[in-house]
Tab-separated table of N, CA and C in Angstrom:
chain	number	residue	atom	x	y	z
A	1	VAL	N	98.123	101.775	95.108
A	1	VAL	CA	98.804	102.820	94.357
A	1	VAL	C	99.992	102.229	93.580
A	2	TYR	N	100.688	101.291	94.190
A	2	TYR	CA	101.825	100.654	93.519
A	2	TYR	C	101.388	100.024	92.192
A	3	PHE	N	100.342	99.208	92.233
A	3	PHE	CA	99.902	98.508	91.031
A	3	PHE	C	99.286	99.460	90.015
A	4	LEU	N	98.715	100.547	90.483
A	4	LEU	CA	98.224	101.592	89.585
A	4	LEU	C	99.392	102.235	88.836
A	5	LEU	N	100.435	102.580	89.562
A	5	LEU	CA	101.601	103.235	88.957
A	5	LEU	C	102.295	102.345	87.929
A	6	ILE	N	102.496	101.077	88.259
A	6	ILE	CA	103.201	100.237	87.283
A	6	ILE	C	102.316	99.878	86.092
A	7	GLY	N	100.995	99.844	86.301
A	7	GLY	CA	100.094	99.621	85.173
A	7	GLY	C	100.133	100.788	84.200
A	8	VAL	N	100.085	101.990	84.736
A	8	VAL	CA	100.174	103.198	83.907
A	8	VAL	C	101.537	103.261	83.229
A	9	ALA	N	102.580	103.043	83.983
A	9	ALA	CA	103.938	103.161	83.451
A	9	ALA	C	104.188	102.170	82.316
A	10	PHE	N	103.780	100.927	82.495
A	10	PHE	CA	104.008	99.909	81.471
A	10	PHE	C	103.354	100.321	80.155
A	11	LEU	N	102.092	100.733	80.221
A	11	LEU	CA	101.388	101.116	79.001
A	11	LEU	C	101.954	102.394	78.396
A	12	PHE	N	102.364	103.325	79.237
A	12	PHE	CA	102.982	104.553	78.710
A	12	PHE	C	104.228	104.218	77.899
A	13	VAL	N	105.057	103.318	78.425
A	13	VAL	CA	106.272	102.937	77.702
A	13	VAL	C	105.908	102.234	76.394
A	14	GLU	N	104.952	101.322	76.450
A	14	GLU	CA	104.547	100.607	75.236
A	14	GLU	C	104.020	101.560	74.165
A	15	ILE	N	103.143	102.450	74.551
A	15	ILE	CA	102.526	103.355	73.577
A	15	ILE	C	103.550	104.324	73.011
A	16	ALA	N	104.410	104.855	73.853
A	16	ALA	CA	105.470	105.741	73.353
A	16	ALA	C	106.403	104.973	72.421
A	17	SER	N	106.669	103.717	72.751
A	17	SER	CA	107.545	102.902	71.905
A	17	SER	C	106.901	102.606	70.555
A	18	ILE	N	105.630	102.309	70.554
A	18	ILE	CA	104.944	102.062	69.278
A	18	ILE	C	105.106	103.264	68.371
A	19	GLN	N	104.889	104.436	68.911
A	19	GLN	CA	105.006	105.653	68.100
A	19	GLN	C	106.414	105.810	67.558
A	20	ARG	N	107.405	105.602	68.397
A	20	ARG	CA	108.798	105.764	67.964
A	20	ARG	C	109.179	104.730	66.903
A	21	PHE	N	108.722	103.489	67.081
A	21	PHE	CA	109.093	102.426	66.157
A	21	PHE	C	108.311	102.483	64.840
A	22	ILE	N	107.175	103.186	64.802
A	22	ILE	CA	106.464	103.387	63.532
A	22	ILE	C	107.393	104.083	62.544
A	23	LEU	N	108.083	105.091	63.024
A	23	LEU	CA	108.979	105.846	62.148
A	23	LEU	C	110.118	104.964	61.639
A	24	PHE	N	110.653	104.125	62.494
A	24	PHE	CA	111.784	103.279	62.118
A	24	PHE	C	111.362	102.128	61.201
A	25	LEU	N	110.271	101.480	61.551
A	25	LEU	CA	109.841	100.307	60.788
A	25	LEU	C	109.060	100.677	59.529
A	26	GLY	N	108.582	101.914	59.467
A	26	GLY	CA	107.956	102.400	58.247
A	26	GLY	C	106.500	102.055	58.068
A	27	HIS	N	105.907	101.352	59.008
A	27	HIS	CA	104.491	101.002	58.881
A	27	HIS	C	103.912	100.786	60.278
A	28	PRO	N	102.732	101.373	60.550
A	28	PRO	CA	102.134	101.214	61.883
A	28	PRO	C	101.861	99.758	62.260
A	29	LEU	N	101.458	98.952	61.288
A	29	LEU	CA	101.165	97.552	61.593
A	29	LEU	C	102.410	96.804	62.054
A	30	TYR	N	103.534	97.043	61.398
A	30	TYR	CA	104.792	96.419	61.822
A	30	TYR	C	105.147	96.868	63.240
A	31	ALA	N	105.024	98.153	63.482
A	31	ALA	CA	105.404	98.685	64.791
A	31	ALA	C	104.547	98.098	65.904
A	32	VAL	N	103.236	98.071	65.706
A	32	VAL	CA	102.358	97.537	66.742
A	32	VAL	C	102.675	96.060	66.988
A	33	ALA	N	102.814	95.293	65.927
A	33	ALA	CA	103.077	93.857	66.083
A	33	ALA	C	104.421	93.601	66.762
A	34	VAL	N	105.457	94.266	66.295
A	34	VAL	CA	106.803	94.032	66.834
A	34	VAL	C	106.912	94.529	68.270
A	35	VAL	N	106.451	95.741	68.521
A	35	VAL	CA	106.586	96.325	69.856
A	35	VAL	C	105.766	95.543	70.878
A	36	LEU	N	104.498	95.284	70.574
A	36	LEU	CA	103.675	94.549	71.546
A	36	LEU	C	104.203	93.135	71.784
A	37	ALA	N	104.563	92.446	70.707
A	37	ALA	CA	105.088	91.086	70.877
A	37	ALA	C	106.374	91.096	71.705
A	38	ALA	N	107.289	91.998	71.388
A	38	ALA	CA	108.558	92.048	72.122
A	38	ALA	C	108.333	92.393	73.588
A	39	PHE	N	107.486	93.388	73.857
A	39	PHE	CA	107.241	93.753	75.256
A	39	PHE	C	106.586	92.611	76.020
A	40	LEU	N	105.606	91.962	75.426
A	40	LEU	CA	104.916	90.897	76.151
A	40	LEU	C	105.809	89.682	76.376
A	41	VAL	N	106.544	89.281	75.365
A	41	VAL	CA	107.424	88.113	75.510
A	41	VAL	C	108.524	88.381	76.530
A	42	PHE	N	109.225	89.507	76.383
A	42	PHE	CA	110.364	89.753	77.269
A	42	PHE	C	109.937	90.188	78.665
A	43	ALA	N	108.792	90.861	78.797
A	43	ALA	CA	108.286	91.163	80.142
A	43	ALA	C	107.884	89.868	80.841
A	44	GLY	N	107.316	88.939	80.090
A	44	GLY	CA	106.990	87.640	80.672
A	44	GLY	C	108.225	86.892	81.135
A	45	LEU	N	109.286	86.950	80.328
A	45	LEU	CA	110.543	86.318	80.738
A	45	LEU	C	111.121	87.008	81.974
A	46	GLY	N	111.028	88.326	82.023
A	46	GLY	CA	111.501	89.069	83.197
A	46	GLY	C	110.707	88.721	84.439
A	47	SER	N	109.413	88.578	84.272
A	47	SER	CA	108.559	88.198	85.395
A	47	SER	C	108.945	86.821	85.924
A	48	GLY	N	109.162	85.887	85.010
A	48	GLY	CA	109.571	84.544	85.424
A	48	GLY	C	110.931	84.534	86.096
A	49	ALA	N	111.855	85.318	85.574
A	49	ALA	CA	113.199	85.371	86.161
A	49	ALA	C	113.201	86.075	87.517
A	50	SER	N	112.278	86.996	87.729
A	50	SER	CA	112.275	87.758	88.977
A	50	SER	C	112.062	86.871	90.189
A	51	THR	N	111.311	85.816	90.027
A	51	THR	CA	111.064	84.898	91.149
A	51	THR	C	112.373	84.283	91.632
A	52	ARG	N	113.184	83.840	90.688
A	52	ARG	CA	114.478	83.243	91.060
A	52	ARG	C	115.427	84.303	91.619
A	53	LEU	N	115.436	85.481	91.008
A	53	LEU	CA	116.355	86.532	91.445
A	53	LEU	C	116.008	87.055	92.837
A	54	ALA	N	114.734	87.010	93.175
A	54	ALA	CA	114.288	87.626	94.425
A	54	ALA	C	114.256	86.679	95.610
A	55	ARG	N	114.634	85.456	95.426
A	55	ARG	CA	114.546	84.503	96.542
A	55	ARG	C	115.309	84.984	97.766
A	56	ARG	N	116.460	85.587	97.531
A	56	ARG	CA	117.276	86.030	98.660
A	56	ARG	C	116.968	87.453	99.102
A	57	ARG	N	116.754	88.360	98.166
A	57	ARG	CA	116.590	89.773	98.515
A	57	ARG	C	115.558	90.446	97.609
A	58	PRO	N	114.261	90.264	97.872
A	58	PRO	CA	113.235	90.791	96.981
A	58	PRO	C	113.248	92.312	96.860
A	59	ALA	N	113.490	93.023	97.946
A	59	ALA	CA	113.487	94.486	97.871
A	59	ALA	C	114.644	94.990	97.017
A	60	ASP	N	115.814	94.355	97.128
A	60	ASP	CA	116.958	94.755	96.304
A	60	ASP	C	116.719	94.422	94.834
A	61	THR	N	116.054	93.319	94.576
A	61	THR	CA	115.748	92.941	93.202
A	61	THR	C	114.813	93.967	92.583
A	62	LEU	N	113.829	94.414	93.338
A	62	LEU	CA	112.910	95.444	92.853
A	62	LEU	C	113.666	96.735	92.555
A	63	ALA	N	114.540	97.135	93.454
A	63	ALA	CA	115.309	98.365	93.244
A	63	ALA	C	116.186	98.252	92.003
A	64	CYS	N	116.825	97.116	91.819
A	64	CYS	CA	117.670	96.912	90.632
A	64	CYS	C	116.848	96.909	89.352
A	65	ALA	N	115.680	96.274	89.386
A	65	ALA	CA	114.818	96.238	88.202
A	65	ALA	C	114.367	97.638	87.818
A	66	VAL	N	113.955	98.428	88.801
A	66	VAL	CA	113.485	99.779	88.509
A	66	VAL	C	114.642	100.673	88.076
A	67	LEU	N	115.809	100.485	88.652
A	67	LEU	CA	116.983	101.237	88.190
A	67	LEU	C	117.280	100.893	86.728
A	68	ALA	N	117.201	99.616	86.391
A	68	ALA	CA	117.409	99.204	84.998
A	68	ALA	C	116.351	99.822	84.084
A	69	ILE	N	115.097	99.858	84.540
A	69	ILE	CA	114.029	100.475	83.746
A	69	ILE	C	114.329	101.952	83.525
A	70	ALA	N	114.751	102.644	84.579
A	70	ALA	CA	115.039	104.075	84.460
A	70	ALA	C	116.198	104.329	83.499
A	71	VAL	N	117.273	103.568	83.631
A	71	VAL	CA	118.451	103.760	82.768
A	71	VAL	C	118.130	103.391	81.325
A	72	LEU	N	117.526	102.230	81.130
A	72	LEU	CA	117.195	101.800	79.767
A	72	LEU	C	116.113	102.678	79.149
A	73	GLY	N	115.155	103.106	79.962
A	73	GLY	CA	114.118	104.016	79.467
A	73	GLY	C	114.707	105.342	79.021
A	74	MET	N	115.634	105.881	79.806
A	74	MET	CA	116.296	107.133	79.410
A	74	MET	C	117.140	106.927	78.152
A	75	ALA	N	117.771	105.770	78.049
A	75	ALA	CA	118.539	105.475	76.833
A	75	ALA	C	117.613	105.455	75.620
A	76	HIS	N	116.433	104.887	75.765
A	76	HIS	CA	115.460	104.892	74.668
A	76	HIS	C	115.066	106.319	74.307
A	77	VAL	N	114.774	107.125	75.323
A	77	VAL	CA	114.357	108.513	75.083
A	77	VAL	C	115.456	109.288	74.359
A	78	LEU	N	116.693	109.115	74.797
A	78	LEU	CA	117.791	109.926	74.267
A	78	LEU	C	118.460	109.357	73.020
A	79	LEU	N	118.482	108.032	72.878
A	79	LEU	CA	119.317	107.423	71.840
A	79	LEU	C	118.581	106.759	70.686
A	80	LEU	N	117.280	106.506	70.826
A	80	LEU	CA	116.601	105.815	69.731
A	80	LEU	C	116.625	106.621	68.435
A	81	ALA	N	116.374	107.909	68.518
A	81	ALA	CA	116.333	108.729	67.292
A	81	ALA	C	117.657	108.661	66.520
A	82	PRO	N	118.810	108.859	67.178
A	82	PRO	CA	120.058	108.748	66.419
A	82	PRO	C	120.324	107.340	65.876
A	83	VAL	N	119.953	106.323	66.642
A	83	VAL	CA	120.132	104.948	66.171
A	83	VAL	C	119.247	104.698	64.953
A	84	PHE	N	118.002	105.136	65.040
A	84	PHE	CA	117.083	104.947	63.918
A	84	PHE	C	117.547	105.703	62.684
A	85	GLU	N	118.072	106.895	62.890
A	85	GLU	CA	118.563	107.689	61.758
A	85	GLU	C	119.761	107.005	61.099
A	86	ALA	N	120.660	106.492	61.906
A	86	ALA	CA	121.860	105.847	61.371
A	86	ALA	C	121.545	104.535	60.665
A	87	LEU	N	120.530	103.827	61.141
A	87	LEU	CA	120.244	102.493	60.605
A	87	LEU	C	118.946	102.442	59.797
A	88	GLY	N	118.440	103.580	59.421
A	88	GLY	CA	117.178	103.658	58.693
A	88	GLY	C	117.197	102.979	57.335
A	89	GLY	N	118.361	102.770	56.761
A	89	GLY	CA	118.457	102.155	55.449
A	89	GLY	C	118.452	100.636	55.453
A	90	LEU	N	118.395	100.026	56.624
A	90	LEU	CA	118.368	98.557	56.695
A	90	LEU	C	117.091	98.000	56.079
A	91	ALA	N	117.162	96.751	55.680
A	91	ALA	CA	115.970	96.059	55.192
A	91	ALA	C	114.999	95.837	56.349
A	92	VAL	N	113.723	95.687	56.040
A	92	VAL	CA	112.693	95.541	57.076
A	92	VAL	C	112.968	94.371	58.020
A	93	PRO	N	113.355	93.187	57.546
A	93	PRO	CA	113.638	92.105	58.512
A	93	PRO	C	114.761	92.460	59.493
A	94	ALA	N	115.776	93.153	59.019
A	94	ALA	CA	116.867	93.578	59.908
A	94	ALA	C	116.364	94.628	60.899
A	95	LYS	N	115.497	95.518	60.451
A	95	LYS	CA	114.921	96.523	61.352
A	95	LYS	C	114.067	95.863	62.428
A	96	ILE	N	113.342	94.832	62.044
A	96	ILE	CA	112.507	94.116	63.020
A	96	ILE	C	113.392	93.434	64.054
A	97	ALA	N	114.432	92.763	63.607
A	97	ALA	CA	115.350	92.095	64.543
A	97	ALA	C	116.013	93.112	65.466
A	98	LEU	N	116.449	94.226	64.921
A	98	LEU	CA	117.065	95.275	65.734
A	98	LEU	C	116.058	95.845	66.727
A	99	SER	N	114.827	96.030	66.295
A	99	SER	CA	113.786	96.552	67.185
A	99	SER	C	113.575	95.630	68.376
A	100	VAL	N	113.488	94.341	68.109
A	100	VAL	CA	113.313	93.370	69.193
A	100	VAL	C	114.515	93.424	70.142
A	101	ALA	N	115.710	93.515	69.577
A	101	ALA	CA	116.920	93.581	70.405
A	101	ALA	C	116.953	94.851	71.259
A	102	LEU	N	116.451	95.946	70.739
A	102	LEU	CA	116.423	97.199	71.501
A	102	LEU	C	115.370	97.168	72.608
A	103	ILE	N	114.261	96.511	72.350
A	103	ILE	CA	113.164	96.457	73.317
A	103	ILE	C	113.420	95.423	74.418
A	104	ALA	N	114.067	94.323	74.081
A	104	ALA	CA	114.196	93.179	74.991
A	104	ALA	C	114.725	93.530	76.383
A	105	PRO	N	115.839	94.237	76.522
A	105	PRO	CA	116.335	94.491	77.888
A	105	PRO	C	115.376	95.341	78.726
A	106	LEU	N	114.791	96.362	78.106
A	106	LEU	CA	113.843	97.212	78.830
A	106	LEU	C	112.608	96.410	79.232
A	107	ALA	N	112.054	95.658	78.311
A	107	ALA	CA	110.863	94.865	78.600
A	107	ALA	C	111.144	93.807	79.669
A	108	PHE	N	112.315	93.183	79.612
A	108	PHE	CA	112.694	92.184	80.615
A	108	PHE	C	112.641	92.808	82.009
A	109	ALA	N	113.242	93.989	82.164
A	109	ALA	CA	113.225	94.669	83.462
A	109	ALA	C	111.804	95.090	83.843
A	110	MET	N	111.015	95.519	82.860
A	110	MET	CA	109.649	95.955	83.150
A	110	MET	C	108.742	94.814	83.590
A	111	GLY	N	109.117	93.591	83.300
A	111	GLY	CA	108.326	92.444	83.738
A	111	GLY	C	108.492	92.105	85.205
A	112	MET	N	109.493	92.655	85.847
A	112	MET	CA	109.803	92.272	87.222
A	112	MET	C	108.974	92.952	88.310
A	113	PRO	N	108.728	94.251	88.254
A	113	PRO	CA	108.062	94.904	89.391
A	113	PRO	C	106.702	94.327	89.774
A	114	PHE	N	105.890	93.963	88.794
A	114	PHE	CA	104.574	93.417	89.112
A	114	PHE	C	104.696	92.101	89.879
A	115	SER	N	105.454	91.167	89.334
A	115	SER	CA	105.523	89.840	89.956
A	115	SER	C	106.255	89.854	91.294
A	116	LEU	N	107.252	90.730	91.418
A	116	LEU	CA	107.985	90.784	92.689
A	116	LEU	C	107.079	91.173	93.850
A	117	VAL	N	106.294	92.212	93.662
A	117	VAL	CA	105.434	92.675	94.751
A	117	VAL	C	104.187	91.792	94.865
A	118	LEU	N	103.681	91.302	93.742
A	118	LEU	CA	102.514	90.416	93.810
A	118	LEU	C	102.843	89.148	94.600
A	119	GLY	N	104.048	88.620	94.419
A	119	GLY	CA	104.450	87.443	95.190
A	119	GLY	C	104.442	87.704	96.676
A	120	ARG	N	104.901	88.857	97.058
A	120	ARG	CA	104.913	89.229	98.478
A	120	ARG	C	103.496	89.450	99.007
A	121	ILE	N	102.660	90.072	98.182
A	121	ILE	CA	101.256	90.281	98.574
A	121	ILE	C	100.570	88.921	98.753
A	122	ARG	N	100.856	88.003	97.845
A	122	ARG	CA	100.259	86.659	97.919
A	122	ARG	C	100.617	85.989	99.241
A	123	GLU	N	101.852	86.175	99.706
A	123	GLU	CA	102.290	85.568	100.968
A	123	GLU	C	101.705	86.282	102.182
A	124	ALA	N	101.752	87.609	102.175
A	124	ALA	CA	101.409	88.384	103.369
A	124	ALA	C	99.926	88.754	103.455
A	125	MET	N	99.306	89.028	102.319
A	125	MET	CA	97.915	89.500	102.309
A	125	MET	C	97.172	88.897	101.119
A	126	PRO	N	96.922	87.621	101.123
A	126	PRO	CA	96.349	86.960	99.937
A	126	PRO	C	95.011	87.533	99.477
A	127	ASP	N	94.249	88.132	100.381
A	127	ASP	CA	92.964	88.716	99.983
A	127	ASP	C	93.130	89.930	99.070
A	128	PHE	N	94.320	90.504	99.041
A	128	PHE	CA	94.550	91.685	98.216
A	128	PHE	C	95.038	91.354	96.802
A	129	VAL	N	95.321	90.091	96.525
A	129	VAL	CA	95.810	89.707	95.189
A	129	VAL	C	94.816	90.085	94.089
A	130	PRO	N	93.507	89.774	94.236
A	130	PRO	CA	92.583	90.198	93.179
A	130	PRO	C	92.526	91.712	92.997
A	131	TRP	N	92.678	92.444	94.093
A	131	TRP	CA	92.690	93.903	93.998
A	131	TRP	C	93.909	94.392	93.223
A	132	ALA	N	95.041	93.771	93.466
A	132	ALA	CA	96.258	94.155	92.750
A	132	ALA	C	96.071	93.951	91.249
A	133	TRP	N	95.544	92.786	90.867
A	133	TRP	CA	95.290	92.510	89.452
A	133	TRP	C	94.276	93.487	88.875
A	134	GLY	N	93.215	93.738	89.611
A	134	GLY	CA	92.160	94.637	89.137
A	134	GLY	C	92.631	96.070	88.963
A	135	VAL	N	93.345	96.567	89.943
A	135	VAL	CA	93.855	97.940	89.864
A	135	VAL	C	94.851	98.064	88.717
A	136	ASN	N	95.736	97.083	88.569
A	136	ASN	CA	96.710	97.114	87.486
A	136	ASN	C	96.019	97.061	86.127
A	137	GLY	N	95.023	96.217	85.997
A	137	GLY	CA	94.285	96.119	84.737
A	137	GLY	C	93.533	97.395	84.408
A	138	ALA	N	92.876	97.970	85.399
A	138	ALA	CA	92.157	99.234	85.185
A	138	ALA	C	93.127	100.349	84.805
A	139	ALA	N	94.273	100.371	85.463
A	139	ALA	CA	95.279	101.386	85.142
A	139	ALA	C	95.757	101.243	83.707
A	140	SER	N	95.903	100.012	83.245
A	140	SER	CA	96.337	99.774	81.876
A	140	SER	C	95.335	100.329	80.869
A	141	VAL	N	94.059	100.127	81.142
A	141	VAL	CA	93.021	100.625	80.241
A	141	VAL	C	93.017	102.154	80.235
A	142	LEU	N	93.059	102.741	81.413
A	142	LEU	CA	93.061	104.202	81.505
A	142	LEU	C	94.330	104.804	80.911
A	143	ALA	N	95.438	104.112	81.072
A	143	ALA	CA	96.724	104.624	80.583
A	143	ALA	C	96.753	104.749	79.067
A	144	ALA	N	96.060	103.865	78.381
A	144	ALA	CA	96.049	103.937	76.922
A	144	ALA	C	95.443	105.256	76.455
A	145	VAL	N	94.343	105.651	77.063
A	145	VAL	CA	93.697	106.917	76.704
A	145	VAL	C	94.530	108.094	77.201
A	146	LEU	N	94.993	108.010	78.422
A	146	LEU	CA	95.778	109.092	79.011
A	146	LEU	C	97.077	109.331	78.243
A	147	ALA	N	97.724	108.276	77.805
A	147	ALA	CA	98.965	108.423	77.033
A	147	ALA	C	98.711	109.192	75.746
A	148	ALA	N	97.617	108.876	75.073
A	148	ALA	CA	97.294	109.585	73.832
A	148	ALA	C	97.029	111.066	74.098
A	149	LEU	N	96.282	111.360	75.154
A	149	LEU	CA	95.995	112.754	75.489
A	149	LEU	C	97.269	113.518	75.869
A	150	LEU	N	98.095	112.905	76.680
A	150	LEU	CA	99.348	113.554	77.086
A	150	LEU	C	100.288	113.735	75.897
A	151	ALA	N	100.331	112.754	75.019
A	151	ALA	CA	101.206	112.843	73.849
A	151	ALA	C	100.770	113.973	72.927
A	152	MET	N	99.469	114.173	72.785
A	152	MET	CA	98.990	115.279	71.941
A	152	MET	C	99.389	116.630	72.511
A	153	SER	N	99.434	116.724	73.823
A	153	SER	CA	99.769	117.999	74.463
A	153	SER	C	101.265	118.194	74.665
A	154	PHE	N	101.972	117.128	75.024
A	154	PHE	CA	103.371	117.265	75.431
A	154	PHE	C	104.357	116.426	74.622
A	155	GLY	N	103.861	115.496	73.829
A	155	GLY	CA	104.727	114.643	73.023
A	155	GLY	C	104.959	113.289	73.673
A	156	PHE	N	105.362	112.335	72.831
A	156	PHE	CA	105.595	110.972	73.311
A	156	PHE	C	106.829	110.877	74.196
A	157	ARG	N	107.766	111.763	74.002
A	157	ARG	CA	108.954	111.777	74.859
A	157	ARG	C	108.552	112.078	76.304
A	158	ALA	N	107.629	113.018	76.477
A	158	ALA	CA	107.135	113.350	77.818
A	158	ALA	C	106.387	112.169	78.432
A	159	VAL	N	105.651	111.433	77.608
A	159	VAL	CA	104.939	110.246	78.101
A	159	VAL	C	105.942	109.210	78.606
A	160	ALA	N	107.013	109.013	77.860
A	160	ALA	CA	108.047	108.057	78.277
A	160	ALA	C	108.719	108.513	79.572
A	161	LEU	N	109.008	109.789	79.680
A	161	LEU	CA	109.626	110.312	80.906
A	161	LEU	C	108.681	110.175	82.102
A	162	LEU	N	107.409	110.429	81.875
A	162	LEU	CA	106.426	110.265	82.945
A	162	LEU	C	106.342	108.801	83.383
A	163	ALA	N	106.475	107.892	82.433
A	163	ALA	CA	106.478	106.459	82.767
A	163	ALA	C	107.646	106.123	83.684
A	164	ILE	N	108.810	106.669	83.379
A	164	ILE	CA	109.987	106.420	84.218
A	164	ILE	C	109.740	106.954	85.626
A	165	LEU	N	109.148	108.132	85.732
A	165	LEU	CA	108.833	108.691	87.054
A	165	LEU	C	107.828	107.815	87.801
A	166	CYS	N	106.857	107.267	87.090
A	166	CYS	CA	105.887	106.357	87.725
A	166	CYS	C	106.585	105.113	88.268
A	167	TYR	N	107.510	104.564	87.489
A	167	TYR	CA	108.251	103.388	87.964
A	167	TYR	C	109.091	103.738	89.206
A	168	LEU	N	109.719	104.897	89.194
A	168	LEU	CA	110.530	105.295	90.350
A	168	LEU	C	109.659	105.483	91.590
A	169	ALA	N	108.498	106.116	91.427
A	169	ALA	CA	107.579	106.284	92.557
A	169	ALA	C	107.076	104.933	93.050
A	170	ALA	N	106.787	104.037	92.114
A	170	ALA	CA	106.336	102.701	92.497
A	170	ALA	C	107.417	101.959	93.270
A	171	ALA	N	108.665	102.144	92.879
A	171	ALA	CA	109.763	101.466	93.580
A	171	ALA	C	109.849	101.914	95.026
A	172	VAL	N	109.608	103.183	95.268
A	172	VAL	CA	109.635	103.690	96.635
A	172	VAL	C	108.507	103.021	97.451
A	173	LEU	N	107.321	102.958	96.851
A	173	LEU	CA	106.196	102.307	97.540
A	173	LEU	C	106.398	100.812	97.669
A	174	GLY	N	106.892	100.183	96.618
A	174	GLY	CA	107.037	98.734	96.595
A	174	GLY	C	108.145	98.211	97.470
A	175	ARG	N	109.122	99.020	97.745
A	175	ARG	CA	110.242	98.559	98.582
A	175	ARG	C	109.759	98.087	99.937
A	176	GLY	N	108.856	98.830	100.550
A	176	GLY	CA	108.315	98.423	101.850
A	176	GLY	C	107.467	97.175	101.766
A	177	ILE	N	106.787	97.007	100.623
A	177	ILE	CA	105.939	95.817	100.451
A	177	ILE	C	106.799	94.598	100.132
A	178	ALA	N	107.804	94.792	99.272
A	178	ALA	CA	108.622	93.664	98.821
A	178	ALA	C	109.552	93.126	99.899
A	179	ALA	N	109.850	93.939	100.906
A	179	ALA	CA	110.749	93.501	101.965
A	179	ALA	C	109.999	92.564	102.918
A	180	PRO	N	110.563	91.416	103.219
A	180	PRO	CA	109.893	90.504	104.162
A	180	PRO	C	109.746	91.138	105.532
A	181	ALA	N	108.673	90.795	106.202
A	181	ALA	CA	108.404	91.362	107.529
A	181	ALA	C	109.295	90.750	108.582
């Protein structure tokens, strides 16, 4: 369930972000390229950093990462529109740089939950590692369709909020897994 929740949540945030950044960047192709590249690069950096951060206290690192995701995710939900409105007149290269800067902290934090718990699973229950990858991957595929359906009914803001709730629920489940026995 943990890997299902973070798989859904990650894609929900990405898809909601693509939609929001289309308006700012002025073209869907720019938004998809910038948002996906920024999320993948900075989530990868967050994943790599999580190993070092969690050496002493993996459960606390997970809690801090998810708290950062919740705070930064809410900031995106509440503040992106005014920021985009105020800075809408910038040139496209400046908008791209600003977009990457806005995405980077959130994506960095979003890269941590998967690797933190996967590392613990690898140590404690190595036979479950392929299941974790499989469930997370399947959730990602399903989340793409589900995000579109939910956005049509409730809007992309609701999709982003649901993603934050998924991360919070995952943190509750992951805390017991991430804590050493």
